[in-house]
Coordinates of C-alpha atoms in Angstrom, one line a residue:
M1 CA 111.0 89.1 170.6
S2 CA 110.2 86.9 168.2
A3 CA 106.9 86.5 166.3
P4 CA 105.2 83.2 166.1
A5 CA 103.2 81.4 163.7
V6 CA 99.9 82.0 162.9
P7 CA 97.8 79.2 161.4
G8 CA 95.3 79.6 158.7
F9 CA 96.3 83.4 158.7
A10 CA 95.2 85.0 155.0
P11 CA 97.4 88.0 155.0
G12 CA 96.2 90.9 152.7
L13 CA 94.9 91.9 149.4
P14 CA 96.5 91.7 145.5
S15 CA 97.2 95.5 145.8
Q16 CA 99.3 94.9 149.1
V17 CA 102.1 93.0 147.5
A18 CA 104.8 95.4 146.5
M19 CA 106.4 93.6 143.5
G20 CA 109.0 95.7 142.1
G21 CA 106.4 98.5 140.8
P22 CA 103.2 100.4 141.3
Q23 CA 100.1 98.0 141.6
P24 CA 96.9 98.0 139.7
K25 CA 93.9 98.8 141.6
L26 CA 92.1 96.1 143.3
V27 CA 88.9 94.4 141.4
R28 CA 87.3 92.5 144.1
G29 CA 84.5 89.7 143.9
A30 CA 81.7 89.5 146.1
A31 CA 83.4 86.8 147.9
L32 CA 83.7 87.2 151.9
Y33 CA 86.7 85.3 154.3
V34 CA 84.8 83.8 157.5
G35 CA 87.6 82.6 160.0
D36 CA 88.0 82.1 163.7
L37 CA 84.9 80.0 163.6
H38 CA 83.5 77.3 165.7
P39 CA 84.3 73.8 165.2
D40 CA 80.9 72.5 164.9
I41 CA 79.6 74.9 162.9
T42 CA 77.6 74.5 159.5
D43 CA 77.2 75.2 156.5
H44 CA 73.1 76.4 157.3
E45 CA 74.0 78.2 160.6
L46 CA 76.1 80.7 158.5
F47 CA 73.7 80.9 155.6
Q48 CA 70.9 81.8 158.1
F49 CA 73.8 84.0 160.0
F50 CA 74.2 86.3 156.8
S51 CA 70.8 85.7 155.3
A52 CA 69.7 87.7 158.0
I53 CA 72.2 91.0 156.7
A54 CA 72.3 90.7 152.8
P55 CA 71.0 88.3 150.1
V56 CA 73.6 85.3 150.0
A57 CA 74.4 83.8 146.8
S58 CA 76.2 80.6 148.5
V59 CA 78.2 79.3 151.5
R60 CA 81.2 76.9 151.4
L61 CA 82.8 76.1 154.9
V62 CA 86.0 74.1 153.9
R63 CA 86.3 70.6 155.5
D64 CA 89.2 68.7 155.7
S65 CA 89.1 66.0 153.1
L66 CA 90.0 63.1 155.5
T67 CA 87.9 63.9 158.3
S68 CA 85.3 65.9 156.9
K69 CA 85.9 68.1 160.2
S70 CA 85.4 72.0 159.4
R71 CA 89.0 73.9 159.2
G72 CA 87.1 77.0 161.2
Y73 CA 86.7 79.1 158.1
A74 CA 84.3 79.4 155.3
Y75 CA 83.6 81.6 152.3
V76 CA 80.6 83.3 151.8
N77 CA 79.5 84.5 148.5
F78 CA 76.9 87.7 148.1
H79 CA 75.2 88.8 144.7
T80 CA 76.8 92.3 144.2
V81 CA 80.2 94.0 146.2
E82 CA 78.1 96.4 147.9
E83 CA 75.9 94.2 149.5
A84 CA 79.5 91.9 151.0
E85 CA 81.0 95.2 151.6
R86 CA 78.3 96.4 154.3
V87 CA 78.4 92.8 155.8
L88 CA 82.2 93.8 155.9
E89 CA 81.5 96.9 157.7
T90 CA 78.7 95.9 160.0
H91 CA 79.3 92.5 161.2
N92 CA 83.0 92.4 161.5
Y93 CA 83.8 90.3 165.0
S94 CA 80.4 89.6 165.5
K95 CA 79.6 86.3 167.3
I96 CA 78.7 83.0 166.1
R97 CA 77.9 80.3 168.3
G98 CA 79.3 82.5 171.3
R99 CA 82.8 83.2 169.1
P100 CA 83.8 86.6 167.4
C101 CA 84.3 86.0 163.8
R102 CA 87.1 87.4 161.5
I103 CA 85.9 88.9 158.1
M104 CA 87.9 89.9 155.2
W105 CA 87.9 89.7 151.6
S106 CA 88.6 86.8 149.9
E107 CA 91.7 86.7 148.5
R108 CA 92.2 83.4 145.8
N109 CA 95.8 83.6 145.2
P110 CA 97.9 81.8 147.5
A111 CA 101.2 83.4 147.2
V112 CA 99.9 87.1 148.3
R113 CA 97.9 85.5 151.0
R114 CA 101.5 84.0 152.2
S115 CA 103.3 87.0 151.4
G116 CA 102.6 88.8 155.0
V117 CA 102.9 92.3 153.4
G118 CA 101.6 94.7 155.9
N119 CA 101.4 92.3 158.9
L120 CA 102.3 93.3 162.2
Y121 CA 102.6 90.9 165.5
V122 CA 101.6 92.7 168.5
S123 CA 102.9 91.0 171.8
N124 CA 101.9 91.6 175.6
L125 CA 98.3 92.0 174.8
S126 CA 96.2 92.3 178.0
A127 CA 93.5 89.4 178.7
E128 CA 91.0 92.2 178.6
V129 CA 91.8 93.1 174.6
D130 CA 89.8 91.8 172.0
P131 CA 90.1 92.2 168.5
K132 CA 87.6 94.5 167.7
D133 CA 89.6 96.4 170.6
L134 CA 92.6 96.0 168.5
H135 CA 91.4 97.1 165.2
D136 CA 89.4 99.7 166.6
R137 CA 92.9 101.2 167.9
F138 CA 95.4 100.6 164.7
S139 CA 92.7 101.6 162.3
E140 CA 93.4 105.1 163.2
F141 CA 96.8 104.5 161.2
G142 CA 95.3 102.8 157.7
N143 CA 92.4 100.8 156.3
V144 CA 93.1 97.1 158.8
V145 CA 92.0 94.1 156.8
S146 CA 92.3 91.7 159.0
C147 CA 92.8 91.5 163.1
K148 CA 93.4 88.3 165.2
I149 CA 94.4 87.3 168.7
S150 CA 95.8 84.1 169.2
S151 CA 94.0 81.7 171.9
N152 CA 93.6 78.5 173.9
P153 CA 91.5 76.5 171.6
E154 CA 90.2 74.6 174.4
T155 CA 89.6 77.3 177.0
G156 CA 89.5 80.5 174.3
K157 CA 91.5 82.7 176.6
S158 CA 94.0 85.2 174.9
R159 CA 97.3 83.9 174.5
G160 CA 98.5 87.6 174.7
Y161 CA 99.8 87.8 171.1
G162 CA 98.2 89.1 167.8
F163 CA 98.3 90.2 164.5
V164 CA 97.1 93.2 162.7
Q165 CA 97.5 93.6 158.9
F166 CA 96.7 96.4 156.5
E167 CA 95.6 97.1 153.2
T168 CA 99.3 99.1 153.1
P169 CA 102.8 98.7 154.2
D170 CA 103.5 102.4 154.5
A171 CA 100.0 102.5 157.6
A172 CA 101.6 99.2 159.2
D173 CA 104.9 101.5 159.2
K174 CA 103.2 104.1 160.6
A175 CA 101.4 102.1 163.1
M176 CA 104.2 100.0 164.2
E177 CA 105.8 103.9 164.6
A178 CA 103.7 105.4 166.8
M179 CA 102.1 101.6 168.9
D180 CA 104.7 100.5 170.2
G181 CA 105.7 101.0 173.8
L182 CA 101.9 102.3 174.1
E183 CA 99.6 101.3 177.0
L184 CA 96.8 99.2 176.1
S185 CA 94.3 98.0 178.9
G186 CA 97.1 98.8 181.5
Q187 CA 100.0 97.2 179.8
A188 CA 102.8 98.2 177.3
I189 CA 102.6 96.6 174.0
K190 CA 105.2 95.6 171.9
V191 CA 104.6 96.1 168.0
E192 CA 106.9 94.9 165.1
K193 CA 106.6 93.2 161.7
Y194 CA 105.4 89.9 161.0
K195 CA 108.2 87.3 160.2
P196 CA 107.5 84.2 158.3
K197 CA 108.4 81.1 160.2
A198 CA 111.2 80.2 158.1
Q199 CA 112.9 83.5 158.6
R200 CA 112.4 83.2 162.7
L201 CA 114.0 80.3 162.7
S202 CA 117.0 81.0 161.0
A203 CA 117.3 84.4 162.9
M204 CA 117.2 82.7 165.8
R205 CA 120.0 82.6 168.3
W206 CA 120.1 79.2 170.5
T207 CA 122.9 77.3 172.2
N208 CA 120.9 73.7 173.8
C209 CA 120.4 70.4 172.1
Y210 CA 118.4 67.7 172.8
V211 CA 119.8 64.4 172.4
K212 CA 118.6 61.0 172.1
H213 CA 119.2 57.3 171.0
F214 CA 122.8 56.5 172.9
P215 CA 124.2 54.1 174.7
S216 CA 122.7 53.4 177.6
E217 CA 125.5 53.2 180.0
W218 CA 127.0 57.0 178.7
D219 CA 126.9 59.4 181.4
E220 CA 127.7 63.3 181.6
E221 CA 131.3 62.8 181.1
K222 CA 131.1 60.5 178.1
L223 CA 128.3 62.8 176.2
M224 CA 130.3 66.1 177.0
A225 CA 134.0 64.4 174.9
F226 CA 131.6 63.4 172.9
F227 CA 130.1 66.3 171.9
A228 CA 133.5 68.7 172.6
E229 CA 134.6 67.8 169.6
V230 CA 132.5 70.1 167.5
G231 CA 132.3 73.3 169.9
E232 CA 133.0 74.5 173.5
V233 CA 130.3 72.8 175.9
S234 CA 129.1 74.6 178.7
S235 CA 127.2 72.2 180.3
V236 CA 125.4 68.4 180.2
K237 CA 122.5 66.6 181.7
V238 CA 121.6 63.1 181.1
S239 CA 118.1 61.9 182.3
R240 CA 117.8 58.2 183.7
G241 CA 115.3 55.6 183.9
P242 CA 114.2 53.8 186.8
D243 CA 116.8 51.0 186.3
G244 CA 119.4 53.9 185.9
S245 CA 120.0 53.6 182.3
A246 CA 120.4 56.9 180.2
K247 CA 117.1 57.9 177.9
F248 CA 117.7 61.5 176.7
G249 CA 120.1 64.3 177.5
F250 CA 120.9 68.0 176.9
V251 CA 124.2 69.7 175.6
N252 CA 124.6 73.2 175.7
F253 CA 127.0 75.2 173.8
V254 CA 128.4 78.5 174.5
R255 CA 128.2 79.9 171.0
P256 CA 125.0 79.6 169.3
E257 CA 127.4 78.4 165.6
D258 CA 128.5 75.3 167.6
A259 CA 125.5 74.0 168.6
K260 CA 124.0 74.5 164.7
T261 CA 126.9 73.0 163.8
A262 CA 126.5 69.6 166.4
V263 CA 123.0 69.3 164.7
N264 CA 124.3 69.6 161.1
K265 CA 127.1 67.2 161.5
L266 CA 126.0 64.5 164.2
D267 CA 122.6 64.2 163.9
G268 CA 122.2 60.4 162.2
A269 CA 125.4 59.5 163.6
D270 CA 126.2 56.1 164.4
V271 CA 127.7 55.6 168.1
G272 CA 126.4 51.2 168.6
Y273 CA 122.8 52.2 169.4
R274 CA 120.1 50.0 167.7
L275 CA 118.9 53.6 166.4
P276 CA 121.2 56.7 164.9
L277 CA 122.0 58.8 166.9
L278 CA 119.1 62.0 167.3
V279 CA 120.5 65.5 167.8
T280 CA 118.5 68.2 167.7
R281 CA 117.3 71.9 168.7
H282 CA 116.1 72.1 172.2
Q283 CA 111.8 72.8 171.8
K284 CA 109.5 73.4 174.7
K285 CA 106.7 71.4 175.3
V286 CA 104.2 73.4 173.5
E287 CA 106.6 74.1 170.7
R288 CA 107.1 70.0 170.7
E289 CA 103.5 69.1 170.9
R290 CA 102.6 70.8 167.9
A291 CA 105.5 69.9 165.7
L292 CA 104.4 66.0 166.8
R293 CA 101.2 66.4 165.9
T294 CA 101.9 68.3 162.7
K295 CA 104.2 65.7 161.6
F296 CA 101.4 63.1 163.0
M297 CA 98.5 64.2 161.3
K298 CA 100.6 64.2 157.7
E299 CA 101.5 60.9 158.2
K300 CA 97.8 59.6 158.8
K301 CA 97.0 61.6 156.0
E302 CA 99.2 60.1 153.8
R303 CA 98.9 56.3 155.3
A304 CA 95.2 56.4 154.8
S305 CA 96.2 57.9 151.5
R306 CA 98.0 55.3 150.5
M307 CA 95.4 52.7 151.2
A308 CA 92.6 54.6 150.1
G309 CA 89.7 51.7 148.8
R310 CA 92.5 48.9 148.9
N311 CA 92.7 47.9 153.0
V312 CA 89.5 46.0 153.6
Y313 CA 88.4 45.5 157.5
V314 CA 87.3 41.5 158.1
K315 CA 85.2 40.8 161.1
N316 CA 84.0 37.2 162.8
L317 CA 87.3 35.1 162.1
G318 CA 87.7 33.7 165.7
E319 CA 90.0 34.0 168.3
A320 CA 91.9 30.9 167.0
V321 CA 93.2 32.5 163.1
T322 CA 96.7 33.1 161.8
E323 CA 98.1 35.6 160.1
E324 CA 98.5 33.1 157.1
A325 CA 95.2 31.5 157.0
V326 CA 94.0 34.8 156.9
R327 CA 96.1 35.6 154.0
E328 CA 95.3 32.4 152.3
L329 CA 91.5 33.3 152.4
F330 CA 91.7 36.3 150.7
E331 CA 94.7 35.3 148.0
P332 CA 92.4 34.1 145.3
Y333 CA 90.8 37.9 144.5
G334 CA 94.3 39.7 144.4
T335 CA 97.9 40.4 145.3
V336 CA 97.8 40.9 149.6
E337 CA 100.4 43.5 150.0
S338 CA 99.9 42.9 154.3
V339 CA 98.1 41.6 157.0
R340 CA 96.9 42.2 160.3
L341 CA 95.5 40.5 162.9
E342 CA 94.0 42.8 165.7
R343 CA 94.9 42.4 169.3
R344 CA 93.4 43.5 173.2
D345 CA 95.3 43.3 175.7
G346 CA 97.2 40.2 174.0
A347 CA 94.1 38.8 172.9
L348 CA 93.1 38.3 169.6
T349 CA 89.4 40.0 169.0
G350 CA 88.7 38.3 165.7
V351 CA 89.5 41.0 163.8
A352 CA 91.8 41.6 161.1
Y353 CA 92.8 44.5 158.1
V354 CA 94.0 43.0 154.5
L355 CA 95.8 45.4 152.7
F356 CA 95.0 44.6 148.4
G357 CA 97.2 46.1 145.8
T358 CA 94.7 47.6 143.8
P359 CA 91.2 49.0 145.3
E360 CA 89.4 46.4 142.3
E361 CA 90.8 43.2 144.0
A362 CA 89.8 44.9 147.2
Q363 CA 86.0 45.0 145.6
K364 CA 86.3 41.5 144.4
A365 CA 86.8 40.2 147.9
I366 CA 84.5 42.3 149.7
G367 CA 81.8 40.9 146.8
A368 CA 82.8 37.5 147.5
M369 CA 83.8 37.2 151.3
H370 CA 81.0 39.3 152.6
M371 CA 78.5 37.4 154.9
K372 CA 80.5 34.2 154.2
P373 CA 80.7 31.8 156.9
S374 CA 83.7 31.7 159.1
A375 CA 85.1 28.5 159.5
E376 CA 86.8 29.1 162.8
E377 CA 83.5 31.4 164.0
G378 CA 81.4 29.8 162.5
K379 CA 79.0 33.1 161.7
P380 CA 79.0 35.3 158.7
M381 CA 82.5 37.3 158.2
Y382 CA 81.6 40.9 158.2
V383 CA 83.9 42.4 155.1
Q384 CA 84.1 46.1 154.2
L385 CA 86.5 48.6 152.9
W386 CA 88.1 50.5 156.2
Q387 CA 87.1 53.5 157.1
P388 CA 89.0 55.8 159.4
K389 CA 87.9 56.6 162.9
D390 CA 86.8 59.9 162.1
L391 CA 84.7 59.1 159.1
R392 CA 83.1 55.8 161.2
A393 CA 82.2 58.2 164.1
Q394 CA 80.3 60.3 161.3
E395 CA 78.9 57.4 159.9
M396 CA 77.4 56.0 162.8
A397 CA 75.8 59.8 163.7
R398 CA 74.4 59.7 160.3
R399 CA 72.6 56.3 160.9
K400 CA 71.5 57.2 164.3
Q401 CA 69.9 60.4 163.1
Q402 CA 68.3 58.3 160.1
Q403 CA 67.1 55.8 163.0
M404 CA 65.1 58.7 164.7
R405 CA 63.9 60.3 161.4
M406 CA 62.6 56.3 160.8
Q407 CA 60.7 56.3 164.6
A408 CA 58.4 59.3 163.3
V409 CA 57.1 57.2 160.1
P410 CA 54.6 55.3 160.5
P411 CA 55.1 51.5 161.2
M412 CA 53.0 50.8 158.0
L413 CA 55.3 53.1 155.7
R414 CA 58.4 51.7 156.9
G415 CA 58.7 48.4 154.4
M416 CA 57.7 50.7 151.6
R417 CA 59.4 51.4 148.7
P418 CA 60.6 55.5 148.1
Q419 CA 58.3 55.5 145.0
D420 CA 55.4 54.2 146.5
V421 CA 55.6 56.2 149.3
M422 CA 56.1 59.6 146.9
A423 CA 53.0 58.1 145.0
M424 CA 50.6 58.0 148.2
Q425 CA 52.1 61.3 149.2
M426 CA 50.6 63.0 146.1
Q427 CA 47.6 60.4 146.9
F428 CA 47.4 62.4 150.1
F429 CA 47.9 65.8 149.2
A430 CA 45.0 65.4 146.6
F431 CA 42.7 64.0 148.9
M432 CA 43.4 66.7 150.9
Q433 CA 42.4 69.2 148.0
Q434 CA 39.7 66.9 147.1
Q435 CA 37.8 67.4 151.1
Q436 CA 38.5 71.4 150.5
Q437 CA 36.4 71.4 147.6
Q438 CA 33.8 69.4 149.2
Q439 CA 33.6 71.4 152.4
A440 CA 33.7 74.8 150.3
M441 CA 30.3 73.9 148.4
P442 CA 27.0 74.7 150.0
Q443 CA 25.5 72.5 152.3
G444 CA 23.7 69.9 150.6
Q445 CA 26.0 69.8 148.0
G446 CA 29.0 67.1 147.5
M447 CA 31.3 65.6 144.8
R448 CA 30.2 63.0 142.3
R449 CA 33.0 60.2 140.9
G450 CA 35.4 61.7 139.3
G451 CA 35.1 64.6 140.5
A452 CA 31.6 66.6 139.3
P453 CA 29.4 67.9 141.3
P454 CA 26.1 66.0 141.8
S455 CA 22.5 67.0 140.1
S456 CA 19.8 68.7 141.9
G457 CA 18.6 65.7 142.2
G458 CA 20.4 64.8 145.9
R459 CA 23.6 64.2 147.8
R460 CA 25.4 61.0 146.9
G461 CA 25.8 58.4 149.3
G462 CA 24.2 61.4 152.2
D463 CA 21.2 60.1 152.9
A464 CA 20.6 57.2 155.6
G465 CA 18.4 55.3 154.0
Q466 CA 21.5 54.1 151.9
G467 CA 23.9 53.0 154.3
Q468 CA 26.5 55.5 153.5
R469 CA 30.1 53.1 154.1
G470 CA 33.0 54.7 154.1
F471 CA 36.3 55.4 155.8
R472 CA 37.1 58.3 158.5
M473 CA 40.0 59.9 160.3
T474 CA 41.3 60.1 163.9
P475 CA 40.0 63.4 165.6
N476 CA 43.8 64.2 165.7
A477 CA 44.0 64.3 161.8
R478 CA 40.4 66.5 161.6
N479 CA 42.2 68.9 164.0
M480 CA 45.2 69.0 162.0
A481 CA 43.3 69.7 158.5
G482 CA 41.9 72.4 160.2
P483 CA 38.2 73.4 161.2
S484 CA 36.6 72.9 157.5
G485 CA 37.9 69.4 157.5
G486 CA 40.8 69.8 154.6
A487 CA 44.1 70.4 155.1
P488 CA 46.2 72.8 153.5
M489 CA 49.3 71.6 151.1
G490 CA 52.1 73.0 154.2
V491 CA 50.6 70.3 156.5
P492 CA 53.7 68.0 157.3
F493 CA 52.6 64.6 155.5
M494 CA 54.6 61.9 158.0
A495 CA 52.9 63.8 160.7
A496 CA 49.0 63.4 159.1
M497 CA 50.4 59.9 158.7
Q498 CA 50.8 59.0 162.3
A499 CA 47.0 60.4 163.3
M500 CA 45.5 58.7 160.4
H501 CA 43.3 56.0 160.8
P502 CA 45.0 52.3 159.9
S503 CA 42.1 51.5 157.3
M504 CA 42.5 55.1 155.7
M505 CA 46.4 54.8 154.9
Q506 CA 45.9 51.1 154.2
S507 CA 43.5 52.1 151.5
M508 CA 45.8 55.0 150.3
M509 CA 48.9 52.5 150.2
M510 CA 47.2 50.0 147.7
A511 CA 45.7 52.6 145.9
A512 CA 49.2 54.3 145.3
Q513 CA 51.0 51.2 144.6
Q514 CA 48.3 49.9 141.9
Q515 CA 48.7 53.2 139.9
R516 CA 52.6 52.8 140.1
M517 CA 52.7 50.0 138.7
G518 CA 49.8 51.0 136.0
M519 CA 47.0 48.8 137.4
P520 CA 43.3 50.1 137.9
P521 CA 42.8 50.5 141.6
M522 CA 40.4 47.8 143.2
M523 CA 37.6 50.2 144.2
Q524 CA 36.2 49.3 148.1
P525 CA 33.0 50.5 149.0
G526 CA 32.7 54.2 149.7
M527 CA 35.8 55.2 147.9
Q528 CA 36.0 57.7 145.8
P529 CA 38.7 58.2 143.1
V530 CA 40.7 61.8 143.6
P531 CA 40.2 64.2 140.5
G532 CA 43.8 64.6 138.2
M533 CA 45.2 61.2 139.5
A534 CA 44.8 59.8 136.2
G535 CA 45.6 56.2 135.6
P536 CA 44.9 53.5 132.2
T537 CA 41.3 53.6 132.6
G538 CA 41.1 57.5 132.5
P539 CA 40.6 60.4 135.9
A540 CA 38.0 58.1 137.4
G541 CA 39.8 55.0 137.1
A542 CA 42.8 55.7 138.9
G543 CA 44.5 57.0 142.2
A544 CA 41.1 56.1 144.4
V545 CA 41.5 57.2 147.8
P546 CA 38.8 57.2 150.6
P547 CA 36.9 60.4 151.0
A548 CA 37.0 61.9 154.7
A549 CA 33.2 62.3 156.2
V550 CA 31.0 65.0 154.8
G551 CA 29.1 66.4 157.4
G552 CA 25.1 66.0 156.6
A553 CA 22.3 64.9 158.1
G554 CA 22.4 60.9 158.5
A555 CA 25.8 60.4 157.8
A556 CA 27.3 58.4 160.1
P557 CA 30.4 57.1 158.4
V558 CA 32.2 54.1 160.1
P559 CA 35.4 52.4 159.1
V560 CA 35.1 49.1 156.9
A561 CA 37.9 46.9 156.2
A562 CA 38.3 46.4 152.8
A563 CA 37.0 43.1 151.5
Q564 CA 39.9 40.6 150.6
P565 CA 38.9 38.2 148.0
S566 CA 38.8 34.7 148.5
G567 CA 42.1 32.4 147.7
S568 CA 40.6 31.0 144.5
D569 CA 39.4 34.4 143.7
L570 CA 42.3 36.0 144.4
A571 CA 44.0 33.5 142.4
R572 CA 42.3 34.3 139.1
E573 CA 42.8 37.7 139.5
L574 CA 46.7 37.5 139.9
A575 CA 46.8 35.0 136.8
N576 CA 46.7 37.7 134.3
M577 CA 49.2 40.0 136.0
P578 CA 52.9 39.6 135.5
E579 CA 54.9 38.0 138.5
T580 CA 56.2 41.4 139.9
Q581 CA 53.4 43.1 139.8
A582 CA 51.3 39.8 141.2
K583 CA 53.9 39.6 144.5
N584 CA 53.2 43.2 144.8
A585 CA 50.2 43.1 145.1
L586 CA 50.5 40.0 147.4
G587 CA 52.9 42.2 149.9
E588 CA 49.8 44.6 150.1
R589 CA 48.0 42.1 151.9
L590 CA 50.4 40.6 153.6
Y591 CA 52.0 43.3 155.3
P592 CA 49.4 44.3 158.0
R593 CA 49.5 40.6 159.1
I594 CA 53.2 41.0 159.8
E595 CA 53.1 44.1 161.1
E596 CA 50.5 43.0 163.5
R597 CA 53.1 40.3 164.8
E598 CA 56.2 42.6 163.8
P599 CA 55.9 46.1 163.9
E600 CA 59.4 46.8 163.5
R601 CA 60.2 44.0 161.1
A602 CA 57.2 43.8 159.2
G603 CA 59.0 45.3 156.2
K604 CA 62.3 43.1 156.0
I605 CA 59.6 40.2 156.7
T606 CA 57.4 40.7 153.3
G607 CA 60.3 41.4 151.6
M608 CA 62.1 38.1 152.5
L609 CA 59.1 36.5 151.8
L610 CA 57.7 37.8 148.2
E611 CA 61.7 37.2 147.2
G612 CA 62.0 33.6 148.5
M613 CA 58.6 32.0 147.5
E614 CA 56.0 31.6 145.0
V615 CA 52.9 33.4 144.0
S616 CA 51.1 30.2 144.9
E617 CA 52.8 29.5 148.1
L618 CA 52.1 33.2 148.9
I619 CA 48.6 33.1 148.0
N620 CA 48.3 30.2 150.6
L621 CA 49.9 31.6 153.2
L622 CA 46.9 34.2 153.5
D623 CA 44.5 31.5 153.9
D624 CA 46.5 29.4 156.1
Q625 CA 47.5 31.6 159.6
A626 CA 49.5 28.9 160.7
A627 CA 51.9 28.8 157.7
L628 CA 51.9 31.8 158.1
E629 CA 53.2 32.1 161.2
E630 CA 56.0 29.4 160.8
K631 CA 57.5 31.7 157.8
I632 CA 57.5 34.6 160.3
H633 CA 59.4 32.6 162.5
E634 CA 62.0 31.2 160.3
A635 CA 62.8 34.8 158.6
L636 CA 62.9 36.1 162.1
H637 CA 65.9 33.4 162.7
V638 CA 67.3 34.6 159.4
L639 CA 67.4 38.2 160.5
N640 CA 69.0 37.5 164.2
Q641 CA 71.9 35.4 162.8
H642 CA 72.3 38.1 160.2
E643 CA 72.7 40.8 162.8
Q644 CA 74.7 38.8 165.2

């Protein structure tokens, strides 16, 4: 019985290879090979699994270079050889995501991995035998490096054969002599040395040939007469289609040598058909599908590699577009090697693929033609680099996850720049730290401006007669902060923002953005600067955030909206600022108003207004609500057209 190939099997270690003399003693690293993994496993899952056993230095899940999908194996590096050896001994064949993993020492030399020295092929295995059972039974004869049972990737059922890899050829010979023919789980197993695929095919004796691409009028007699020139033919069968024409056939020779001669001599011959004659060894359906799948994937990778960075995807071209029109449209930007129009059920879909000579030409075309109006369709053209289907699916999944994460972000933060969010996060944690310090003080004490404790003269702003005006958090935010009212540094920032009072969040946004721009913060009633957040005016002059209410007699904190300067006052205030800083300050005032009307697109609309209008026009929008509504309507119209 011939042994089938083992996809992804990694035989042996350097000390196992017989190179005509004794091998030096192997010095192992602390890296392990982990195979037979679930296709959806991640590096993080592997890191967590092995970190529970021993400290892990690194994990590398091997992925396909084109599709980025897992190839079913990984390398796990530990800090010491002893730790790696303990993992190998105690957790080999442990289940990860319901699949037993195969662990062995990592071998970086590909020649050693493919040598097959000490590797045995075991067939006629019962479905009840698993890799651990096979390993335990064969380990009586020596050190088993690897043990694998071939299974159906979809159902997980055993295919009835497997492979056992020994550390030395002598141990493999002893196991083969002792185990061949013995019963294992009620079935007599067959044990033989593993042979590479090329060696098995050369030793295979076969007589049946598969024949295709011959004239449709040929029958069994004509086919037998044609192949009888090579050798004696025992039988011929021609398969015909519904119209009676010949499609393909089978020719069975008496001697295997004649069958091989027919393949070597007649394959590719001209028999008057539009394609050369195809003569090959007859294959089983499973073997044929595997070979075709391997060939298809290889061609797909080669094609994607040739077109990488050069193939451009064009959308919204219209249903009446032609290849010549598309070629003329893109030829000014470089050499167009080919143009293909996409069709669905025979009708054009308005999508084209343009292949340029170089990646630089493709990028030039994308920069010039993306979002340019299409003459036929009237919509802006979508022009981007083509991506394989698998990569597009992964990109869409990544975007979906990003959208789900964005839903957890408060609407007021969605339009902010990343650096502003980071500055606001620093403000938030510094503010919470200040609250902890205030709550830790004895009753009746508070914090002075700048963080200094007050004198014995009394609590600043704590008497009802002073009419303290400040901001407060919602009950949810106070519950998150803990019983003392403060919040530990580990409280999730976004969750705290969700529970925070809107007026307090807006003040923190303004303070954070002003600090990033190097501006003195516009102090509002009841606000105190956060200690340690120094700005251009020193610790007391920057990074101001509103404090939470500090309990005390007569304290009745209520949220108060910030007083906005009038148009003339604001114009004088912004006159001495650079244009960028002035627009940022105006954006802080426009965003809350736009957010009330369009909470989902407030960030985009605010950015569009800041980019397309002058400072004086933006100031007028703050005073004229009707004008602001009109600009919001215009921005929404542009966004809707762009999304279509």
